[in-house]
C-alpha cells in the first residue's frame, strides 16, 4: 500500500461491501480522508452526516479499516468545513493502467459492450461515435473506459485523452466560472482527441452544465474526435436531460451491460484470486458466484475479504469462511424491499444532487421540489402514514400534509413532472 489515496480507496470499497448501495451513497460516499498517523485516522464529512455516522454506522467504518489494514484503529470524524484535507494527493479524476481489455472478463452479459469498446479503441472517431455504454453500477463500465484509454495510448501515444465523471465536469465548470477562466475549461475539453465521461447522467437537471456539455459535444463531434459516455441507464430514461443532448447521445452506438451469468461470475472470482495470488478451490468459487449475482465489485470484494480472513486471522479456506466473508453483502433471490433511503437516493440522483439535501433544512426551489417528490413517492410506494413520513424526513405533520397536497396537484397537472416521477418509480422497482 503506497499512499493515502490507495488505502482510502480500498477502505471505501470495503464500506460498499458492508452496507447497501443506497446507504453508502447517502452516508459514506462524500467522506474525505484528512490524515492517517500512527493508530488514528481523521475523516471529514458534513456535520449533519457526521452525527448520523457516529451514532449508526461507526462499527461498519471501523470494521472496514480493520479488514484493509489488519488492525484496530481510532477513527475521528470532523466537520468538513473545519478540516484541512490531505494535500499530498492529487484528487482529480484519473485513469488506471490496471483495467485493460485483457483483464476484462467477457461473458454473454457484456460481450457486445466489450466488442464496441474494442472497436472504438482501434478506430477512434470512426463509425461508433459517440459510444454510449449503460448498465447498473458495478458491472464494468469504468473498466471499459480505462481499457479504451490504455489501448489508445499504445497505438496513438500522442493522443490527448481526457477522462472525467459527470459530477466532476459540473464541479470543474463551477470552479472555472468562479475564477473567470472558462476559456481554460473550453481548451481542456474541446481540444480532446478522445473524451471519456463516466456517469454522464449526473449532468441532467443542471442548465449551465448541459449548455456547456452540448457545445463541447458539438465541437468534438464536428472535429471527428471520439466521445465515449457511460450511464446507469439509457439516454431516454435520464430524467431532466435536455432533448438536444438525449438525441446526440443516441447518434452513435448504444451498448448495455447486464448482470453477469454464473460462468462469468466464476471467471471474475478466479481472475481476482489470481491477481491476489490467493488459491481458491472451484467449489468455493462456485459458492460465492451463486450467492453474489448482481455486482462485480461485490465479487471482487468478497475475494479480498476472504483472503484477509485467511492471511490475517488464520481461518481455513473453506465454505464456512466464504460464508463469513459474504454474510454482509449476500444477495438472495427475493425482491429488494423498497426503502426510504433508496427512494431519496434515486430522487437526488435524478436531480444530480446530494441525498443529504433532502433531509436538510434547505429551502431553495430545487431542494423543496426534491423533498416533496420524495415524500410523494414514499407514500405511493410504501403506504406509510403522513405521521411516519414526517418522522423520517424530520418534518411536522402539517408540513407533510401541505407538501403532499401541493405536489399531488402538480403531479396531475404537469405531464413533464409526472414523467419524471413515474420514471423514478420504475427505476426503483427495476432495481436500478
Short mmCIF file of C-alpha atoms in Angstrom, two decimals:
data_model
loop_
_atom_site.label_atom_id
_atom_site.label_comp_id
_atom_site.label_asym_id
_atom_site.label_seq_id
_atom_site.Cartn_x
_atom_site.Cartn_y
_atom_site.Cartn_z
CA UNK A 1 0.00 0.00 0.00
CA UNK A 2 1.85 3.08 -1.24
CA UNK A 3 -0.30 6.10 -0.43
CA UNK A 4 -3.16 7.68 1.45
CA UNK A 5 -5.27 7.58 -1.69
CA UNK A 6 -4.74 3.85 -2.29
CA UNK A 7 -5.57 2.97 1.30
CA UNK A 8 -8.64 5.19 1.30
CA UNK A 9 -9.95 3.73 -1.95
CA UNK A 10 -9.60 0.21 -0.53
CA UNK A 11 -11.44 1.21 2.65
CA UNK A 12 -14.26 2.78 0.63
CA UNK A 13 -14.58 -0.39 -1.45
CA UNK A 14 -14.80 -2.37 1.79
CA UNK A 15 -17.50 0.02 3.05
CA UNK A 16 -19.52 -0.74 -0.11
CA UNK A 17 -19.43 -4.40 0.87
CA UNK A 18 -20.58 -3.65 4.42
CA UNK A 19 -23.72 -1.65 3.58
CA UNK A 20 -26.27 -1.33 0.79
CA UNK A 21 -25.52 0.89 -2.21
CA UNK A 22 -28.13 3.47 -1.18
CA UNK A 23 -26.73 3.73 2.36
CA UNK A 24 -23.20 4.03 1.00
CA UNK A 25 -24.19 6.82 -1.40
CA UNK A 26 -26.00 8.79 1.30
CA UNK A 27 -23.63 8.46 4.27
CA UNK A 28 -20.20 7.23 3.11
CA UNK A 29 -19.56 8.44 -0.45
CA UNK A 30 -18.67 12.06 0.40
CA UNK A 31 -16.25 11.26 3.23
CA UNK A 32 -12.78 12.82 2.86
CA UNK A 33 -9.60 11.39 4.35
CA UNK A 34 -7.84 14.15 6.31
CA UNK A 35 -4.94 12.35 7.99
CA UNK A 36 -3.63 8.94 8.98
CA UNK A 37 -0.99 8.91 11.71
CA UNK A 38 0.07 6.03 13.93
CA UNK A 39 -3.18 4.38 15.06
CA UNK A 40 -5.52 7.31 14.36
CA UNK A 41 -7.37 8.34 11.22
CA UNK A 42 -9.28 11.60 10.75
CA UNK A 43 -12.20 11.72 8.30
CA UNK A 44 -14.18 14.79 7.30
CA UNK A 45 -17.84 14.98 6.28
CA UNK A 46 -20.73 17.38 6.76
CA UNK A 47 -21.73 17.99 10.36
CA UNK A 48 -25.19 16.55 9.69
CA UNK A 49 -23.77 13.32 8.26
CA UNK A 50 -21.07 13.12 10.94
CA UNK A 51 -23.65 12.82 13.71
CA UNK A 52 -25.58 10.10 11.90
CA UNK A 53 -22.47 8.08 11.04
CA UNK A 54 -21.18 8.32 14.62
CA UNK A 55 -24.45 7.02 16.04
CA UNK A 56 -25.38 4.39 13.43
CA UNK A 57 -22.51 3.37 11.16
CA UNK A 58 -19.30 3.71 13.15
CA UNK A 59 -18.97 -0.07 13.55
CA UNK A 60 -19.10 -0.51 9.76
CA UNK A 61 -16.40 2.12 9.25
CA UNK A 62 -14.17 0.59 11.93
CA UNK A 63 -14.50 -2.94 10.54
CA UNK A 64 -13.80 -1.69 7.00
CA UNK A 65 -10.50 -0.17 8.14
CA UNK A 66 -9.58 -3.30 10.10
CA UNK A 67 -10.29 -5.58 7.13
CA UNK A 68 -7.99 -3.47 4.94
CA UNK A 69 -5.07 -2.67 7.28
CA UNK A 70 -5.29 -5.66 9.61
CA UNK A 71 -5.57 -3.94 12.99
CA UNK A 72 -7.91 -1.76 15.02
CA UNK A 73 -7.61 1.98 14.56
CA UNK A 74 -9.11 5.04 16.22
CA UNK A 75 -11.44 6.92 13.88
CA UNK A 76 -12.19 10.59 14.44
CA UNK A 77 -14.95 12.27 12.43
CA UNK A 78 -14.76 16.04 11.95
CA UNK A 79 -16.85 18.73 10.27
CA UNK A 80 -15.64 19.08 6.68
CA UNK A 81 -15.82 22.88 6.91
CA UNK A 82 -13.27 22.85 9.72
CA UNK A 83 -10.97 20.17 8.35
CA UNK A 84 -7.70 20.62 6.49
CA UNK A 85 -7.64 17.95 3.77
CA UNK A 86 -4.61 15.89 2.77
CA UNK A 87 -2.66 17.99 0.28
CA UNK A 88 -0.11 15.48 -0.86
CA UNK A 89 -2.54 13.56 -3.04
CA UNK A 90 -3.99 14.52 -6.39
CA UNK A 91 -7.76 14.40 -6.17
CA UNK A 92 -8.76 14.91 -9.82
CA UNK A 93 -10.26 12.04 -11.75
CA UNK A 94 -7.60 9.74 -13.09
CA UNK A 95 -7.33 6.69 -15.33
CA UNK A 96 -5.62 3.47 -14.28
CA UNK A 97 -3.49 1.18 -16.43
CA UNK A 98 -4.68 -1.87 -14.48
CA UNK A 99 -8.08 -2.04 -16.22
CA UNK A 100 -7.32 -3.28 -19.73
CA UNK A 101 -9.17 -5.29 -22.35
CA UNK A 102 -7.05 -8.33 -21.39
CA UNK A 103 -8.16 -8.11 -17.75
CA UNK A 104 -11.85 -7.68 -18.61
CA UNK A 105 -13.82 -10.91 -18.20
CA UNK A 106 -16.09 -11.31 -21.23
CA UNK A 107 -19.41 -13.14 -20.99
CA UNK A 108 -22.83 -13.15 -22.59
CA UNK A 109 -23.89 -10.20 -20.42
CA UNK A 110 -21.18 -7.81 -21.63
CA UNK A 111 -19.67 -9.14 -24.87
CA UNK A 112 -21.40 -6.56 -27.07
CA UNK A 113 -20.24 -3.63 -24.93
CA UNK A 114 -16.73 -5.14 -24.85
CA UNK A 115 -16.66 -5.52 -28.65
CA UNK A 116 -17.94 -1.97 -29.13
CA UNK A 117 -15.33 -0.52 -26.76
CA UNK A 118 -12.61 -2.52 -28.51
CA UNK A 119 -13.74 -1.25 -31.90
CA UNK A 120 -13.64 2.35 -30.68
CA UNK A 121 -10.17 1.89 -29.19
CA UNK A 122 -8.87 0.57 -32.50
CA UNK A 123 -10.61 3.20 -34.64
CA UNK A 124 -11.26 6.30 -32.51
CA UNK A 125 -13.55 8.80 -34.18
CA UNK A 126 -14.80 6.13 -36.59
CA UNK A 127 -18.28 4.80 -37.16
CA UNK A 128 -19.16 4.31 -33.48
CA UNK A 129 -19.20 7.91 -32.35
CA UNK A 130 -20.43 8.55 -29.76
CA UNK A 131 -20.34 5.22 -27.92
CA UNK A 132 -22.85 5.14 -25.06
CA UNK A 133 -22.44 2.27 -22.56
CA UNK A 134 -25.15 1.84 -19.94
CA UNK A 135 -25.84 -0.59 -17.12
CA UNK A 136 -26.19 -0.79 -13.36
CA UNK A 137 -23.39 0.19 -11.01
CA UNK A 138 -20.51 -2.25 -10.56
CA UNK A 139 -20.76 -4.10 -13.88
CA UNK A 140 -17.57 -2.89 -15.61
CA UNK A 141 -18.41 0.36 -17.41
CA UNK A 142 -15.49 2.24 -15.87
CA UNK A 143 -13.20 -0.70 -16.63
CA UNK A 144 -14.07 -0.39 -20.33
CA UNK A 145 -13.35 3.36 -20.31
CA UNK A 146 -9.93 2.64 -18.83
CA UNK A 147 -9.35 -0.14 -21.33
CA UNK A 148 -10.10 2.21 -24.24
CA UNK A 149 -7.66 4.78 -22.89
CA UNK A 150 -4.97 2.14 -22.32
CA UNK A 151 -5.31 0.74 -25.85
CA UNK A 152 -5.29 4.17 -27.49
CA UNK A 153 -2.15 5.14 -25.56
CA UNK A 154 -0.40 2.10 -27.05
CA UNK A 155 -1.41 2.78 -30.65
CA UNK A 156 -1.65 6.59 -30.54
CA UNK A 157 0.72 7.77 -27.79
CA UNK A 158 0.33 11.37 -28.92
CA UNK A 159 -3.47 11.35 -28.42
CA UNK A 160 -4.94 13.81 -25.93
CA UNK A 161 -7.23 11.62 -23.79
CA UNK A 162 -9.48 13.40 -21.30
CA UNK A 163 -11.37 11.41 -18.68
CA UNK A 164 -13.91 12.82 -16.23
CA UNK A 165 -17.13 11.98 -14.40
CA UNK A 166 -20.42 13.78 -14.92
CA UNK A 167 -20.36 15.14 -11.39
CA UNK A 168 -16.73 16.29 -11.74
CA UNK A 169 -17.49 18.02 -15.03
CA UNK A 170 -20.11 20.10 -13.21
CA UNK A 171 -17.87 20.89 -10.25
CA UNK A 172 -14.99 21.85 -12.50
CA UNK A 173 -17.18 24.14 -14.58
CA UNK A 174 -18.37 25.90 -11.42
CA UNK A 175 -14.75 26.36 -10.32
CA UNK A 176 -13.66 27.84 -13.65
CA UNK A 177 -16.66 30.17 -13.76
CA UNK A 178 -15.78 31.37 -10.28
CA UNK A 179 -12.22 32.02 -11.41
CA UNK A 180 -13.49 33.73 -14.56
CA UNK A 181 -11.38 31.40 -16.68
CA UNK A 182 -13.90 29.46 -18.74
CA UNK A 183 -11.57 29.62 -21.75
CA UNK A 184 -9.20 27.28 -19.94
CA UNK A 185 -12.13 24.93 -19.34
CA UNK A 186 -13.04 25.05 -23.04
CA UNK A 187 -9.44 24.38 -24.04
CA UNK A 188 -9.22 21.33 -21.80
CA UNK A 189 -12.34 19.56 -23.05
CA UNK A 190 -12.81 20.84 -26.61
CA UNK A 191 -9.23 20.01 -27.57
CA UNK A 192 -9.54 16.39 -26.50
CA UNK A 193 -8.86 13.72 -29.12
CA UNK A 194 -10.87 11.31 -27.01
CA UNK A 195 -13.34 12.37 -24.33
CA UNK A 196 -14.36 9.70 -21.81
CA UNK A 197 -17.19 10.66 -19.44
CA UNK A 198 -18.26 8.30 -16.67
CA UNK A 199 -21.75 8.59 -15.11
CA UNK A 200 -22.86 11.26 -17.55
CA UNK A 201 -26.39 11.10 -16.08
CA UNK A 202 -25.22 13.45 -13.33
CA UNK A 203 -25.21 16.45 -15.67
CA UNK A 204 -29.01 16.18 -16.04
CA UNK A 205 -31.05 18.94 -14.43
CA UNK A 206 -28.14 21.39 -14.40
CA UNK A 207 -28.78 24.04 -17.05
CA UNK A 208 -25.30 25.61 -17.26
CA UNK A 209 -23.60 22.22 -17.26
CA UNK A 210 -25.84 20.87 -20.01
CA UNK A 211 -25.28 24.02 -22.08
CA UNK A 212 -21.51 23.64 -21.76
CA UNK A 213 -21.60 19.91 -22.46
CA UNK A 214 -23.77 20.50 -25.54
CA UNK A 215 -21.16 22.82 -27.07
CA UNK A 216 -18.29 20.54 -26.02
CA UNK A 217 -20.02 17.57 -27.64
CA UNK A 218 -20.64 19.50 -30.86
CA UNK A 219 -17.06 20.75 -31.08
CA UNK A 220 -15.59 17.26 -30.65
CA UNK A 221 -18.09 15.53 -32.90
CA UNK A 222 -17.63 18.03 -35.73
CA UNK A 223 -13.86 17.61 -35.44
CA UNK A 224 -14.23 13.84 -35.76
CA UNK A 225 -12.91 13.20 -32.27
CA UNK A 226 -14.16 10.23 -30.26
CA UNK A 227 -16.70 10.57 -27.43
CA UNK A 228 -17.46 7.69 -25.04
CA UNK A 229 -20.11 8.06 -22.36
CA UNK A 230 -21.33 5.75 -19.59
CA UNK A 231 -24.52 5.92 -17.55
CA UNK A 232 -26.59 3.77 -15.23
CA UNK A 233 -29.47 3.98 -17.72
CA UNK A 234 -30.06 4.64 -21.44
CA UNK A 235 -30.49 8.27 -22.61
CA UNK A 236 -34.27 8.01 -22.94
CA UNK A 237 -34.55 7.17 -19.22
CA UNK A 238 -32.37 10.03 -17.93
CA UNK A 239 -34.97 12.37 -16.48
CA UNK A 240 -34.26 16.13 -16.78
CA UNK A 241 -31.77 15.57 -19.60
CA UNK A 242 -32.29 18.11 -22.37
CA UNK A 243 -33.74 16.64 -25.57
CA UNK A 244 -30.91 18.02 -27.70
CA UNK A 245 -28.37 16.09 -25.57
CA UNK A 246 -30.53 12.97 -25.44
CA UNK A 247 -30.70 12.97 -29.24
CA UNK A 248 -26.93 13.38 -29.58
CA UNK A 249 -26.20 10.60 -27.11
CA UNK A 250 -28.24 8.30 -29.35
CA UNK A 251 -26.48 9.32 -32.59
CA UNK A 252 -23.82 6.64 -32.43
CA UNK A 253 -23.86 3.18 -30.87
CA UNK A 254 -25.54 2.24 -27.59
CA UNK A 255 -24.39 -0.86 -25.72
CA UNK A 256 -25.79 -2.18 -22.47
CA UNK A 257 -24.15 -4.33 -19.79
CA UNK A 258 -26.28 -6.77 -17.82
CA UNK A 259 -25.54 -8.63 -14.60
CA UNK A 260 -23.04 -11.44 -15.31
CA UNK A 261 -24.17 -15.05 -15.59
CA UNK A 262 -22.81 -17.79 -13.31
CA UNK A 263 -19.91 -18.78 -15.57
CA UNK A 264 -18.80 -15.16 -15.95
CA UNK A 265 -19.06 -14.56 -12.21
CA UNK A 266 -16.89 -17.59 -11.55
CA UNK A 267 -14.31 -16.37 -14.06
CA UNK A 268 -14.26 -12.93 -12.38
CA UNK A 269 -13.68 -14.51 -8.97
CA UNK A 270 -10.88 -16.71 -10.30
CA UNK A 271 -9.20 -13.75 -12.02
CA UNK A 272 -9.33 -11.66 -8.84
CA UNK A 273 -7.93 -14.54 -6.80
CA UNK A 274 -5.06 -14.92 -9.29
CA UNK A 275 -4.26 -11.22 -9.05
CA UNK A 276 -4.14 -11.54 -5.25
CA UNK A 277 -2.09 -14.78 -5.51
CA UNK A 278 -4.83 -16.45 -3.49
CA UNK A 279 -5.68 -20.08 -4.23
CA UNK A 280 -9.44 -20.68 -4.20
CA UNK A 281 -10.87 -24.17 -4.87
CA UNK A 282 -13.57 -24.45 -7.51
CA UNK A 283 -16.29 -25.37 -5.03
CA UNK A 284 -15.72 -22.14 -3.09
CA UNK A 285 -15.56 -20.11 -6.30
CA UNK A 286 -18.90 -21.55 -7.34
CA UNK A 287 -20.43 -20.98 -3.90
CA UNK A 288 -19.54 -17.27 -3.92
CA UNK A 289 -20.70 -16.90 -7.53
CA UNK A 290 -24.06 -18.48 -6.73
CA UNK A 291 -24.64 -16.16 -3.78
CA UNK A 292 -23.49 -12.83 -5.26
CA UNK A 293 -25.29 -12.27 -8.53
CA UNK A 294 -25.54 -8.63 -9.50
CA UNK A 295 -22.31 -6.73 -8.90
CA UNK A 296 -18.72 -7.33 -9.97
CA UNK A 297 -17.37 -5.12 -7.19
CA UNK A 298 -19.11 -7.34 -4.64
CA UNK A 299 -17.49 -10.43 -6.16
CA UNK A 300 -14.03 -8.88 -6.04
CA UNK A 301 -14.67 -7.51 -2.56
CA UNK A 302 -15.68 -10.96 -1.31
CA UNK A 303 -12.41 -12.46 -2.59
CA UNK A 304 -10.36 -9.70 -0.92
CA UNK A 305 -12.27 -10.10 2.33
CA UNK A 306 -11.85 -13.88 2.35
CA UNK A 307 -8.13 -13.51 1.68
CA UNK A 308 -7.90 -11.13 4.65
CA UNK A 309 -9.60 -13.68 6.91
CA UNK A 310 -7.19 -16.40 5.77
CA UNK A 311 -3.94 -14.41 5.87
CA UNK A 312 -4.62 -12.18 8.89
CA UNK A 313 -6.74 -14.41 11.11
CA UNK A 314 -5.54 -17.85 10.04
CA UNK A 315 -9.02 -19.01 9.01
CA UNK A 316 -9.15 -22.06 6.70
CA UNK A 317 -10.03 -21.86 3.02
CA UNK A 318 -13.45 -23.47 3.19
CA UNK A 319 -17.15 -22.80 2.68
CA UNK A 320 -17.61 -21.59 6.25
CA UNK A 321 -15.00 -18.85 5.77
CA UNK A 322 -16.63 -17.93 2.46
CA UNK A 323 -19.98 -17.62 4.26
CA UNK A 324 -18.40 -15.30 6.81
CA UNK A 325 -16.82 -13.19 4.06
CA UNK A 326 -20.07 -12.61 2.19
CA UNK A 327 -22.63 -12.51 5.01
CA UNK A 328 -22.93 -8.71 4.92
CA UNK A 329 -23.24 -8.48 1.15
CA UNK A 330 -25.13 -11.63 0.29
CA UNK A 331 -27.98 -11.21 -2.17
CA UNK A 332 -30.74 -13.80 -2.34
CA UNK A 333 -33.46 -14.20 -4.94
CA UNK A 334 -36.13 -12.32 -3.01
CA UNK A 335 -37.09 -8.83 -4.20
CA UNK A 336 -35.19 -6.00 -2.54
CA UNK A 337 -37.61 -4.13 -0.27
CA UNK A 338 -38.32 -0.54 -1.16
CA UNK A 339 -36.71 1.65 1.49
CA UNK A 340 -36.98 5.36 2.09
CA UNK A 341 -33.22 5.72 1.61
CA UNK A 342 -33.49 4.05 -1.78
CA UNK A 343 -36.23 6.45 -2.84
CA UNK A 344 -34.37 9.51 -1.57
CA UNK A 345 -31.17 8.37 -3.29
CA UNK A 346 -32.95 7.89 -6.62
CA UNK A 347 -34.68 11.29 -6.42
CA UNK A 348 -31.39 13.02 -5.61
CA UNK A 349 -29.60 11.15 -8.37
CA UNK A 350 -32.24 12.22 -10.87
CA UNK A 351 -31.56 15.85 -10.00
CA UNK A 352 -27.80 15.35 -9.77
CA UNK A 353 -27.93 16.44 -6.12
CA UNK A 354 -26.82 15.17 -2.71
CA UNK A 355 -29.28 12.93 -0.87
CA UNK A 356 -28.49 14.73 2.37
CA UNK A 357 -30.07 17.91 0.97
CA UNK A 358 -33.48 16.26 1.02
CA UNK A 359 -33.19 15.59 4.74
CA UNK A 360 -31.69 19.02 5.44
CA UNK A 361 -33.38 22.32 6.25
CA UNK A 362 -32.55 23.90 2.89
CA UNK A 363 -35.47 25.73 1.31
CA UNK A 364 -34.29 26.59 -2.20
CA UNK A 365 -36.62 25.70 -5.07
CA UNK A 366 -34.85 22.53 -6.24
CA UNK A 367 -34.38 21.08 -2.75
CA UNK A 368 -38.01 21.77 -1.85
CA UNK A 369 -39.19 20.07 -5.03
CA UNK A 370 -36.94 17.06 -4.40
CA UNK A 371 -38.19 16.75 -0.82
CA UNK A 372 -41.86 16.96 -1.83
CA UNK A 373 -41.28 14.48 -4.64
CA UNK A 374 -39.54 12.05 -2.28
CA UNK A 375 -42.39 12.29 0.23
CA UNK A 376 -44.94 11.68 -2.53
CA UNK A 377 -43.09 8.62 -3.84
CA UNK A 378 -42.60 7.25 -0.32
CA UNK A 379 -46.34 7.46 0.25
CA UNK A 380 -47.14 5.86 -3.11
CA UNK A 381 -44.61 3.01 -2.83
CA UNK A 382 -44.62 2.21 0.89
CA UNK A 383 -48.05 3.29 2.08
CA UNK A 384 -46.55 4.99 5.14
CA UNK A 385 -48.81 7.37 7.02
CA UNK A 386 -48.14 11.10 6.87
CA UNK A 387 -47.11 10.95 10.53
CA UNK A 388 -44.41 8.35 9.84
CA UNK A 389 -43.28 10.18 6.71
CA UNK A 390 -42.86 13.30 8.81
CA UNK A 391 -40.75 11.39 11.30
CA UNK A 392 -38.47 10.06 8.53
CA UNK A 393 -37.99 13.48 6.95
CA UNK A 394 -37.81 15.40 10.25
CA UNK A 395 -40.89 17.46 9.36
CA UNK A 396 -44.04 18.09 11.39
CA UNK A 397 -47.33 16.55 10.34
CA UNK A 398 -48.89 19.73 8.93
CA UNK A 399 -45.84 20.35 6.73
CA UNK A 400 -46.03 16.84 5.30
CA UNK A 401 -49.76 17.14 4.57
CA UNK A 402 -49.24 20.51 2.86
CA UNK A 403 -46.30 19.21 0.82
CA UNK A 404 -48.16 16.11 -0.33
CA UNK A 405 -51.29 18.03 -1.29
CA UNK A 406 -49.27 20.58 -3.24
CA UNK A 407 -47.14 18.00 -5.03
CA UNK A 408 -50.07 15.72 -5.82
CA UNK A 409 -51.80 18.61 -7.56
CA UNK A 410 -48.66 19.40 -9.56
CA UNK A 411 -48.25 15.71 -10.45
CA UNK A 412 -51.68 15.59 -12.08
CA UNK A 413 -51.31 18.96 -13.85
CA UNK A 414 -47.71 18.81 -15.12
CA UNK A 415 -47.07 15.99 -17.61
CA UNK A 416 -43.29 16.55 -17.59
CA UNK A 417 -43.12 16.29 -13.80
CA UNK A 418 -45.37 13.24 -13.91
CA UNK A 419 -42.98 11.59 -16.37
CA UNK A 420 -40.03 12.24 -14.05
CA UNK A 421 -41.83 10.75 -11.06
CA UNK A 422 -43.06 7.70 -12.98
CA UNK A 423 -39.55 7.10 -14.30
CA UNK A 424 -38.07 7.25 -10.78
CA UNK A 425 -40.65 4.75 -9.52
CA UNK A 426 -39.88 2.45 -12.46
CA UNK A 427 -36.13 2.61 -11.78
CA UNK A 428 -36.66 1.76 -8.11
CA UNK A 429 -38.92 -1.18 -8.93
CA UNK A 430 -36.48 -2.43 -11.56
CA UNK A 431 -33.67 -2.25 -9.00
CA UNK A 432 -31.54 0.19 -11.00
#
